[in-house]
Amino acid sequence: MNKATNQELGAGKTKYIADGVSNVSLNYIESGDGAILKDVEGNAFIDFACGIGVMNIGHSNPRVVAAIKDQAEKLVHTCFMVNPYETAVKLAEKLCAVTPGDFPKKAFFCNSGAEAVENAVKIARYYTKRPAIVVFENAYHGRTQLTMTMTSKIKPYKFGFGPFCPEVYRMPFGDEVGADKLKDVFIKKVNPEAVAAVIAEPVQGEGGFIVPPDGYFQELIKICHDNGILFVSDEIQSGMGRTGKMFAIEHWGVEPDLITTAKSLAAGMPLAAVVGKAEIMDAVHPGGLGGTYGGNPVACAAALAVLEVYEEENMLEKSVVLGEKLWARFKTWKEKFGIVKSIRGKGSMVGLELVNTKTGEPAADETLQLVKHCHNNGVVALSCGVYGNVIRTLVPFVITDEQLEKGLSVMEAGLAKIDA
Ligand SMILES: *Cc1c(COP(=O)(O)O)cnc(C)c1O
């Protein structure tokens, strides 16, 4: 049988996959190794996107592949609620150990980031017996009805999908105003005694790699706790070492009541978790939390191998070093190219904010051109930001210097083109 070409597969996609699912790239990927993806025609790409922050440890890590194969041969599924198994218990123990906070913790497993956020809200509401939640401008929490409501950007995420869920209140994020703005929310928008939780991405992902200043989360948590409100850190994109710490909130030295994690947790296997204070996690009645696939044995085996890789292959250190290289290079670009207004992010979660040099407006078209330039020259790049004018890098920690240099020089050439 002849192998299908990119064009043939694209035609099949157009014919059989809903148009609502769009693609950044038209190349159909067949295999991945470290920081390299190969398509069905043998074209290679340097992956600066990591499948949106999922493959932090790189594609096809041998330990993870072995763990998946081994588990798949033994047992693929029972449903943990029906017949429990060891991998889930072991992984929960590990996650309770690697998340911030020196207090008893428990974990809950589900399949996707959005589901983790939904469950964090369910748990927070149950524990506090309060209905409302407070979220932020530029936030991204997923595409289910509740998490879409919590998400800030209208197009493409919310457009046409209303009505939205009630009891979701929004405030400006820490890059714009201090944490005491929350007190203003209590006056103008919602009674604090009705608020179950404040949910924040410590470094906003889809919203544009936005980082609040030092001290911000300390103050925010204090206001939350003074009012009996839980603080939830959505670490789905910023966690798993991406900012140089296991979880980004650790940069502020605070301990969230609940943490949501997914994306790089199981290196591509669908797995997400809520981890938090045992007292809060245990509030829900038996049977109140669950799902058919949550904490699937293969996904848990993959995540256990992932955590081993972090420990034994120094992934945090690699992330820090990668971040330093990216920041150093981006600083030279900020000097060189007027279109680069700022460098945003933390550690290796770093992006460039692009603005039109004449008008000062967000340069969304140019950002798109840059993404295309990268793709046309063998680099998978992604944009983000509510204005679509941030080029972000989610480079696998294991990228070689040579691959990184090649990818960065492609990006630099693209910047030179759009800067003209
Ligand atoms: C990706 C993401 C989600 C949603 O995760 P899915 O697995 O796509 O449902 C939620 N929160 C943040 C911060 C994310 O980056």
CSV table of C-alpha atoms and ligand atoms in Angstrom, one decimal:
chain,number,residue,atom,x,y,z
A,1,MET,CA,0.0,0.0,0.0
A,2,ASN,CA,1.3,3.4,-0.9
A,3,LYS,CA,1.7,5.9,1.9
A,4,ALA,CA,-0.8,8.7,1.9
A,5,THR,CA,0.7,12.2,1.2
A,6,ASN,CA,0.2,15.3,3.3
A,7,GLN,CA,-2.1,16.5,0.5
A,8,GLU,CA,-4.2,13.3,0.5
A,9,LEU,CA,-4.5,13.3,4.2
A,10,GLY,CA,-5.5,17.0,4.2
A,11,ALA,CA,-8.3,16.2,1.7
A,12,GLY,CA,-9.5,13.4,4.1
A,13,LYS,CA,-9.4,15.8,7.0
A,14,THR,CA,-11.4,18.3,5.1
A,15,LYS,CA,-13.9,15.6,4.1
A,16,TYR,CA,-14.3,13.8,7.4
A,17,ILE,CA,-13.2,16.0,10.3
A,18,ALA,CA,-15.4,18.8,11.5
A,19,ASP,CA,-14.3,22.2,10.2
A,20,GLY,CA,-14.4,23.6,13.7
A,21,VAL,CA,-11.1,21.8,14.3
A,22,SER,CA,-8.4,23.9,12.6
A,23,ASN,CA,-4.7,23.0,12.1
A,24,VAL,CA,-1.7,25.2,12.6
A,25,SER,CA,0.3,23.0,10.2
A,26,LEU,CA,-0.7,21.0,7.1
A,27,ASN,CA,1.9,18.4,7.6
A,28,TYR,CA,0.7,15.0,8.9
A,29,ILE,CA,3.2,13.8,11.5
A,30,GLU,CA,4.2,10.2,11.6
A,31,SER,CA,6.9,10.1,14.2
A,32,GLY,CA,8.7,12.1,16.9
A,33,ASP,CA,12.0,11.8,18.6
A,34,GLY,CA,13.3,14.3,21.2
A,35,ALA,CA,12.6,17.7,19.7
A,36,ILE,CA,12.1,16.5,16.2
A,37,LEU,CA,8.9,15.6,14.4
A,38,LYS,CA,8.8,13.8,11.0
A,39,ASP,CA,5.8,13.9,8.6
A,40,VAL,CA,4.5,11.2,6.3
A,41,GLU,CA,6.7,12.5,3.5
A,42,GLY,CA,9.9,12.4,5.5
A,43,ASN,CA,10.0,16.2,6.2
A,44,ALA,CA,11.6,17.0,9.6
A,45,PHE,CA,10.5,19.8,12.0
A,46,ILE,CA,12.1,21.2,15.0
A,47,ASP,CA,9.3,21.2,17.6
A,48,PHE,CA,9.1,24.6,19.5
A,49,ALA,CA,5.5,23.8,20.5
A,50,CYS,CA,5.6,20.4,22.3
A,51,GLY,CA,2.0,19.6,21.2
A,52,ILE,CA,1.1,22.7,23.3
A,53,GLY,CA,3.3,22.1,26.2
A,54,VAL,CA,2.7,18.4,26.5
A,55,MET,CA,6.0,16.9,25.5
A,56,ASN,CA,8.3,18.8,27.9
A,57,ILE,CA,10.6,15.8,28.2
A,58,GLY,CA,10.6,15.3,24.4
A,59,HIS,CA,9.0,12.9,22.0
A,60,SER,CA,9.4,9.1,22.5
A,61,ASN,CA,11.4,9.2,25.7
A,62,PRO,CA,12.5,5.5,25.9
A,63,ARG,CA,11.5,5.1,29.6
A,64,VAL,CA,8.0,6.4,28.9
A,65,VAL,CA,7.6,4.3,25.8
A,66,ALA,CA,8.8,1.2,27.7
A,67,ALA,CA,6.4,1.9,30.6
A,68,ILE,CA,3.5,2.4,28.2
A,69,LYS,CA,4.3,-0.9,26.3
A,70,ASP,CA,4.7,-2.8,29.5
A,71,GLN,CA,1.5,-1.6,31.0
A,72,ALA,CA,-0.5,-2.1,27.8
A,73,GLU,CA,0.6,-5.7,27.7
A,74,LYS,CA,-0.6,-6.2,31.3
A,75,LEU,CA,-3.8,-4.2,31.7
A,76,VAL,CA,-5.3,-1.3,29.8
A,77,HIS,CA,-8.5,-0.5,31.6
A,78,THR,CA,-10.7,-1.5,34.4
A,79,CYS,CA,-12.2,1.8,35.5
A,80,PHE,CA,-10.6,2.7,38.8
A,81,MET,CA,-14.1,3.1,40.5
A,82,VAL,CA,-14.9,-0.6,39.6
A,83,ASN,CA,-11.6,-2.4,40.0
A,84,PRO,CA,-8.7,-0.3,41.4
A,85,TYR,CA,-5.1,-0.9,40.5
A,86,GLU,CA,-1.6,0.0,41.8
A,87,THR,CA,-0.3,2.6,39.2
A,88,ALA,CA,-3.0,5.1,40.2
A,89,VAL,CA,-2.2,4.8,43.9
A,90,LYS,CA,1.6,5.1,43.3
A,91,LEU,CA,1.1,8.1,41.1
A,92,ALA,CA,-1.2,9.9,43.5
A,93,GLU,CA,1.5,9.4,46.2
A,94,LYS,CA,4.2,10.9,44.0
A,95,LEU,CA,2.0,13.8,42.9
A,96,CYS,CA,1.2,14.6,46.6
A,97,ALA,CA,5.0,14.6,47.2
A,98,VAL,CA,6.0,16.9,44.3
A,99,THR,CA,3.3,19.5,44.6
A,100,PRO,CA,4.0,22.5,46.9
A,101,GLY,CA,2.8,22.5,50.5
A,102,ASP,CA,4.0,20.6,53.5
A,103,PHE,CA,0.6,19.3,54.5
A,104,PRO,CA,-1.4,16.1,53.9
A,105,LYS,CA,-2.6,16.1,50.3
A,106,LYS,CA,-4.7,13.9,48.1
A,107,ALA,CA,-5.2,13.5,44.3
A,108,PHE,CA,-8.0,13.0,41.9
A,109,PHE,CA,-7.4,11.8,38.3
A,110,CYS,CA,-9.3,12.6,35.1
A,111,ASN,CA,-8.5,12.8,31.4
A,112,SER,CA,-8.0,16.4,30.4
A,113,GLY,CA,-7.1,19.8,31.7
A,114,ALA,CA,-10.6,21.1,31.4
A,115,GLU,CA,-11.9,18.2,33.3
A,116,ALA,CA,-9.3,18.9,36.1
A,117,VAL,CA,-10.4,22.5,36.3
A,118,GLU,CA,-14.1,21.5,36.4
A,119,ASN,CA,-13.4,19.0,39.2
A,120,ALA,CA,-11.4,21.6,41.2
A,121,VAL,CA,-14.4,23.9,41.0
A,122,LYS,CA,-16.7,21.1,42.0
A,123,ILE,CA,-14.5,20.2,45.0
A,124,ALA,CA,-14.1,23.9,46.0
A,125,ARG,CA,-17.9,24.5,45.8
A,126,TYR,CA,-18.6,21.4,47.8
A,127,TYR,CA,-16.0,22.2,50.5
A,128,THR,CA,-17.0,25.8,50.9
A,129,LYS,CA,-20.7,25.4,50.2
A,130,ARG,CA,-20.4,28.5,48.1
A,131,PRO,CA,-21.4,28.9,44.4
A,132,ALA,CA,-19.2,31.6,42.9
A,133,ILE,CA,-15.7,31.5,41.4
A,134,VAL,CA,-13.4,34.4,40.4
A,135,VAL,CA,-11.2,34.1,37.4
A,136,PHE,CA,-9.0,36.5,35.4
A,137,GLU,CA,-8.8,38.5,32.2
A,138,ASN,CA,-6.7,36.6,29.6
A,139,ALA,CA,-7.4,33.3,31.4
A,140,TYR,CA,-7.6,30.0,29.6
A,141,HIS,CA,-9.0,27.0,31.4
A,142,GLY,CA,-10.4,24.8,28.6
A,143,ARG,CA,-13.3,24.2,26.2
A,144,THR,CA,-16.0,22.5,28.2
A,145,GLN,CA,-19.0,24.7,29.1
A,146,LEU,CA,-17.7,25.7,32.5
A,147,THR,CA,-14.1,26.1,31.6
A,148,MET,CA,-15.0,27.9,28.4
A,149,THR,CA,-17.0,30.3,30.6
A,150,MET,CA,-13.9,30.7,32.8
A,151,THR,CA,-11.8,31.4,29.7
A,152,SER,CA,-11.4,35.1,28.7
A,153,LYS,CA,-10.9,35.2,25.0
A,154,ILE,CA,-14.1,35.3,22.8
A,155,LYS,CA,-12.8,34.1,19.4
A,156,PRO,CA,-12.3,31.3,18.9
A,157,TYR,CA,-13.1,29.8,22.3
A,158,LYS,CA,-16.5,31.3,23.2
A,159,PHE,CA,-17.9,32.7,20.1
A,160,GLY,CA,-21.4,31.3,19.4
A,161,PHE,CA,-21.3,28.9,22.3
A,162,GLY,CA,-23.4,30.6,24.9
A,163,PRO,CA,-25.3,30.6,27.1
A,164,PHE,CA,-22.4,30.5,29.6
A,165,CYS,CA,-22.3,29.2,33.2
A,166,PRO,CA,-23.5,31.4,36.0
A,167,GLU,CA,-21.5,32.5,39.0
A,168,VAL,CA,-18.2,33.1,37.2
A,169,TYR,CA,-16.7,36.6,37.9
A,170,ARG,CA,-13.7,38.1,36.2
A,171,MET,CA,-11.0,40.5,37.3
A,172,PRO,CA,-7.9,42.0,35.7
A,173,PHE,CA,-4.7,40.0,36.2
A,174,GLY,CA,-1.7,40.9,38.2
A,175,ASP,CA,0.2,42.4,35.3
A,176,GLU,CA,-2.3,45.3,35.3
A,177,VAL,CA,-3.5,45.7,38.9
A,178,GLY,CA,-2.5,44.7,42.4
A,179,ALA,CA,-4.1,41.7,44.2
A,180,ASP,CA,-6.2,44.1,46.3
A,181,LYS,CA,-8.4,44.6,43.2
A,182,LEU,CA,-10.1,41.4,44.5
A,183,LYS,CA,-11.5,43.5,47.3
A,184,ASP,CA,-13.0,45.7,44.7
A,185,VAL,CA,-14.6,42.7,43.1
A,186,PHE,CA,-16.2,41.9,46.5
A,187,ILE,CA,-17.8,45.4,46.4
A,188,LYS,CA,-18.9,45.6,42.8
A,189,LYS,CA,-19.4,42.1,41.6
A,190,VAL,CA,-19.9,39.4,44.1
A,191,ASN,CA,-20.3,39.0,47.9
A,192,PRO,CA,-17.0,37.4,49.2
A,193,GLU,CA,-19.1,35.0,51.3
A,194,ALA,CA,-20.5,33.5,48.1
A,195,VAL,CA,-17.1,32.9,46.5
A,196,ALA,CA,-15.7,29.3,46.7
A,197,ALA,CA,-12.4,29.8,44.9
A,198,VAL,CA,-10.2,32.2,43.0
A,199,ILE,CA,-8.6,30.3,40.1
A,200,ALA,CA,-5.4,31.6,38.4
A,201,GLU,CA,-2.8,30.4,36.0
A,202,PRO,CA,0.4,31.6,37.8
A,203,VAL,CA,1.9,32.3,34.4
A,204,GLN,CA,-1.0,32.7,31.9
A,205,GLY,CA,-0.6,30.5,28.9
A,206,GLU,CA,-3.0,30.9,26.0
A,207,GLY,CA,-3.6,34.5,27.3
A,208,GLY,CA,-0.1,35.5,26.3
A,209,PHE,CA,2.6,34.2,28.7
A,210,ILE,CA,1.7,36.9,31.2
A,211,VAL,CA,3.5,37.0,34.6
A,212,PRO,CA,2.3,38.9,37.7
A,213,PRO,CA,4.9,40.7,39.7
A,214,ASP,CA,6.7,39.4,42.8
A,215,GLY,CA,4.4,39.5,45.9
A,216,TYR,CA,1.2,39.2,43.8
A,217,PHE,CA,0.1,35.7,44.7
A,218,GLN,CA,1.2,36.1,48.4
A,219,GLU,CA,-1.3,39.0,48.7
A,220,LEU,CA,-4.0,37.3,46.6
A,221,ILE,CA,-3.9,34.2,48.7
A,222,LYS,CA,-4.0,36.2,51.9
A,223,ILE,CA,-7.2,38.0,50.7
A,224,CYS,CA,-8.7,34.7,49.7
A,225,HIS,CA,-8.0,33.0,53.0
A,226,ASP,CA,-9.1,36.1,55.0
A,227,ASN,CA,-12.5,35.6,53.3
A,228,GLY,CA,-12.7,31.8,53.5
A,229,ILE,CA,-12.0,31.5,49.8
A,230,LEU,CA,-9.8,28.7,48.3
A,231,PHE,CA,-7.0,29.5,45.9
A,232,VAL,CA,-6.6,27.2,42.9
A,233,SER,CA,-3.4,27.3,40.8
A,234,ASP,CA,-4.1,26.1,37.3
A,235,GLU,CA,-0.7,24.6,36.4
A,236,ILE,CA,-1.8,22.7,33.3
A,237,GLN,CA,0.6,24.7,31.0
A,238,SER,CA,2.9,26.3,33.5
A,239,GLY,CA,3.6,23.2,35.6
A,240,MET,CA,5.8,20.2,35.1
A,241,GLY,CA,9.0,22.2,35.1
A,242,ARG,CA,8.1,24.5,32.3
A,243,THR,CA,9.1,27.7,34.3
A,244,GLY,CA,12.1,26.0,35.9
A,245,LYS,CA,10.3,25.0,39.1
A,246,MET,CA,8.1,21.9,39.1
A,247,PHE,CA,5.0,24.2,39.5
A,248,ALA,CA,5.1,27.9,38.6
A,249,ILE,CA,3.4,29.0,41.7
A,250,GLU,CA,6.6,28.0,43.6
A,251,HIS,CA,8.2,31.1,42.2
A,252,TRP,CA,6.0,33.1,44.6
A,253,GLY,CA,6.6,30.7,47.5
A,254,VAL,CA,3.0,30.2,48.2
A,255,GLU,CA,1.0,27.0,48.7
A,256,PRO,CA,-2.3,26.8,46.8
A,257,ASP,CA,-5.2,24.9,48.3
A,258,LEU,CA,-5.7,23.0,45.0
A,259,ILE,CA,-3.5,22.5,41.9
A,260,THR,CA,-4.6,21.3,38.5
A,261,THR,CA,-2.1,19.6,36.3
A,262,ALA,CA,-2.3,17.9,32.9
A,263,LYS,CA,-0.4,18.5,29.6
A,264,SER,CA,3.2,17.3,30.3
A,265,LEU,CA,2.1,15.1,33.2
A,266,ALA,CA,1.9,11.9,31.2
A,267,ALA,CA,4.0,13.0,28.1
A,268,GLY,CA,1.1,12.7,25.7
A,269,MET,CA,-1.1,10.1,27.4
A,270,PRO,CA,-4.4,11.7,28.3
A,271,LEU,CA,-4.2,12.3,32.0
A,272,ALA,CA,-5.0,15.2,34.4
A,273,ALA,CA,-5.2,15.6,38.1
A,274,VAL,CA,-6.4,17.8,40.9
A,275,VAL,CA,-4.0,17.7,43.8
A,276,GLY,CA,-4.6,19.5,47.1
A,277,LYS,CA,-5.2,19.7,50.8
A,278,ALA,CA,-6.6,16.4,52.0
A,279,GLU,CA,-9.3,18.0,54.0
A,280,ILE,CA,-10.6,19.8,51.0
A,281,MET,CA,-10.2,16.9,48.6
A,282,ASP,CA,-12.0,14.6,51.0
A,283,ALA,CA,-15.0,16.9,51.4
A,284,VAL,CA,-17.0,15.3,48.5
A,285,HIS,CA,-19.2,12.3,49.3
A,286,PRO,CA,-18.0,8.8,48.0
A,287,GLY,CA,-19.1,8.5,44.4
A,288,GLY,CA,-19.2,12.2,43.9
A,289,LEU,CA,-16.0,12.3,41.9
A,290,GLY,CA,-15.1,9.9,39.1
A,291,GLY,CA,-15.2,9.1,35.4
A,292,THR,CA,-14.8,6.1,33.2
A,293,TYR,CA,-11.2,6.6,32.2
A,294,GLY,CA,-9.8,8.9,34.8
A,295,GLY,CA,-6.4,7.7,35.9
A,296,ASN,CA,-6.2,5.0,33.3
A,297,PRO,CA,-3.5,2.4,34.0
A,298,VAL,CA,-1.5,3.1,30.9
A,299,ALA,CA,-1.7,6.9,31.4
A,300,CYS,CA,-0.7,6.5,35.1
A,301,ALA,CA,2.2,4.2,34.1
A,302,ALA,CA,3.4,6.8,31.6
A,303,ALA,CA,3.2,9.6,34.3
A,304,LEU,CA,5.1,7.5,36.8
A,305,ALA,CA,7.8,7.1,34.2
A,306,VAL,CA,7.7,10.8,33.4
A,307,LEU,CA,8.3,11.7,37.1
A,308,GLU,CA,11.2,9.3,37.1
A,309,VAL,CA,12.6,11.0,34.1
A,310,TYR,CA,12.3,14.4,35.8
A,311,GLU,CA,14.2,13.0,38.8
A,312,GLU,CA,16.9,11.0,37.1
A,313,GLU,CA,17.4,13.0,33.9
A,314,ASN,CA,17.5,16.4,35.6
A,315,MET,CA,14.6,17.9,33.7
A,316,LEU,CA,14.2,20.9,35.9
A,317,GLU,CA,17.8,21.8,35.5
A,318,LYS,CA,17.5,21.3,31.7
A,319,SER,CA,14.5,23.6,31.7
A,320,VAL,CA,16.3,26.3,33.6
A,321,VAL,CA,19.3,26.1,31.2
A,322,LEU,CA,17.0,26.1,28.1
A,323,GLY,CA,15.2,29.2,29.6
A,324,GLU,CA,18.5,31.0,30.0
A,325,LYS,CA,19.4,30.4,26.4
A,326,LEU,CA,16.1,31.5,25.1
A,327,TRP,CA,16.1,34.7,27.2
A,328,ALA,CA,19.6,35.6,26.1
A,329,ARG,CA,18.7,35.2,22.5
A,330,PHE,CA,15.4,37.0,22.8
A,331,LYS,CA,17.1,40.0,24.4
A,332,THR,CA,19.3,40.4,21.3
A,333,TRP,CA,16.1,40.3,19.2
A,334,LYS,CA,14.5,43.0,21.4
A,335,GLU,CA,17.5,45.2,20.7
A,336,LYS,CA,17.5,44.4,17.0
A,337,PHE,CA,13.8,44.3,16.0
A,338,GLY,CA,11.4,47.2,16.7
A,339,ILE,CA,8.5,44.8,16.4
A,340,VAL,CA,9.5,43.0,19.5
A,341,LYS,CA,8.0,45.1,22.3
A,342,SER,CA,8.6,42.8,25.2
A,343,ILE,CA,9.9,39.4,26.3
A,344,ARG,CA,7.3,37.6,28.5
A,345,GLY,CA,7.2,34.5,30.6
A,346,LYS,CA,9.3,32.6,33.2
A,347,GLY,CA,12.1,30.1,32.6
A,348,SER,CA,11.6,28.2,29.4
A,349,MET,CA,8.0,29.3,29.2
A,350,VAL,CA,8.9,32.4,27.2
A,351,GLY,CA,7.3,34.5,24.4
A,352,LEU,CA,7.8,37.6,22.4
A,353,GLU,CA,5.1,40.3,22.3
A,354,LEU,CA,5.0,41.8,18.8
A,355,VAL,CA,3.6,45.3,18.1
A,356,ASN,CA,3.3,47.4,15.1
A,357,THR,CA,6.2,49.9,15.3
A,358,LYS,CA,4.2,52.7,13.7
A,359,THR,CA,0.8,52.4,15.4
A,360,GLY,CA,1.8,50.5,18.6
A,361,GLU,CA,-1.1,48.1,17.9
A,362,PRO,CA,-0.7,44.4,18.6
A,363,ALA,CA,0.9,42.9,15.5
A,364,ALA,CA,-1.4,39.9,15.1
A,365,ASP,CA,-1.0,39.5,11.3
A,366,GLU,CA,2.8,39.7,11.5
A,367,THR,CA,2.7,37.1,14.3
A,368,LEU,CA,0.7,34.8,12.1
A,369,GLN,CA,3.2,35.4,9.2
A,370,LEU,CA,6.0,34.5,11.6
A,371,VAL,CA,4.3,31.3,12.6
A,372,LYS,CA,3.9,30.4,8.9
A,373,HIS,CA,7.5,31.4,8.1
A,374,CYS,CA,8.6,29.0,10.9
A,375,HIS,CA,6.5,26.2,9.6
A,376,ASN,CA,7.7,26.7,6.0
A,377,ASN,CA,11.2,26.5,7.3
A,378,GLY,CA,10.9,23.4,9.4
A,379,VAL,CA,10.1,24.8,12.8
A,380,VAL,CA,6.8,24.2,14.6
A,381,ALA,CA,5.9,27.5,16.3
A,382,LEU,CA,2.9,28.7,18.1
A,383,SER,CA,1.3,32.1,18.8
A,384,CYS,CA,-0.8,33.0,21.8
A,385,GLY,CA,-2.3,36.1,23.5
A,386,VAL,CA,-5.8,37.6,23.6
A,387,TYR,CA,-4.6,39.8,20.8
A,388,GLY,CA,-2.9,37.0,19.0
A,389,ASN,CA,0.4,38.9,19.0
A,390,VAL,CA,2.7,36.8,21.1
A,391,ILE,CA,5.0,34.2,19.7
A,392,ARG,CA,5.5,31.6,22.4
A,393,THR,CA,8.1,28.9,22.8
A,394,LEU,CA,7.4,25.6,24.5
A,395,VAL,CA,10.6,23.9,23.5
A,396,PRO,CA,11.3,20.3,24.7
A,397,PHE,CA,13.8,20.4,27.5
A,398,VAL,CA,15.9,17.8,25.7
A,399,ILE,CA,16.5,19.8,22.6
A,400,THR,CA,20.1,19.7,21.5
A,401,ASP,CA,22.1,23.0,21.1
A,402,GLU,CA,22.3,22.4,17.4
A,403,GLN,CA,18.6,21.9,17.0
A,404,LEU,CA,17.9,25.0,19.2
A,405,GLU,CA,20.3,27.1,17.2
A,406,LYS,CA,18.7,26.0,13.9
A,407,GLY,CA,15.2,26.7,15.2
A,408,LEU,CA,16.1,30.1,16.6
A,409,SER,CA,17.9,31.2,13.4
A,410,VAL,CA,14.8,30.3,11.4
A,411,MET,CA,12.7,32.4,13.9
A,412,GLU,CA,15.2,35.2,13.7
A,413,ALA,CA,15.1,35.3,9.9
A,414,GLY,CA,11.3,35.4,10.1
A,415,LEU,CA,11.4,38.3,12.6
A,416,ALA,CA,13.8,40.2,10.3
A,417,LYS,CA,11.2,39.7,7.4
A,418,ILE,CA,8.2,41.0,9.4
A,419,ASP,CA,10.2,43.8,11.1
A,420,ALA,CA,10.9,45.4,7.7
B,1,LIG,C1,-4.5,23.6,28.0
B,1,LIG,C2,-5.0,24.2,29.3
B,1,LIG,C3,-6.2,23.8,29.9
B,1,LIG,C4,-7.1,22.8,29.2
B,1,LIG,O1,-6.5,21.5,29.1
B,1,LIG,P1,-7.2,20.4,28.1
B,1,LIG,O2,-6.4,19.2,28.3
B,1,LIG,O3,-7.0,21.0,26.7
B,1,LIG,O4,-8.6,20.3,28.4
B,1,LIG,C5,-6.6,24.3,31.1
B,1,LIG,N1,-5.8,25.3,31.7
B,1,LIG,C6,-4.7,25.7,31.1
B,1,LIG,C7,-3.8,26.7,31.8
B,1,LIG,C8,-4.2,25.2,29.9
B,1,LIG,O5,-3.1,25.6,29.3
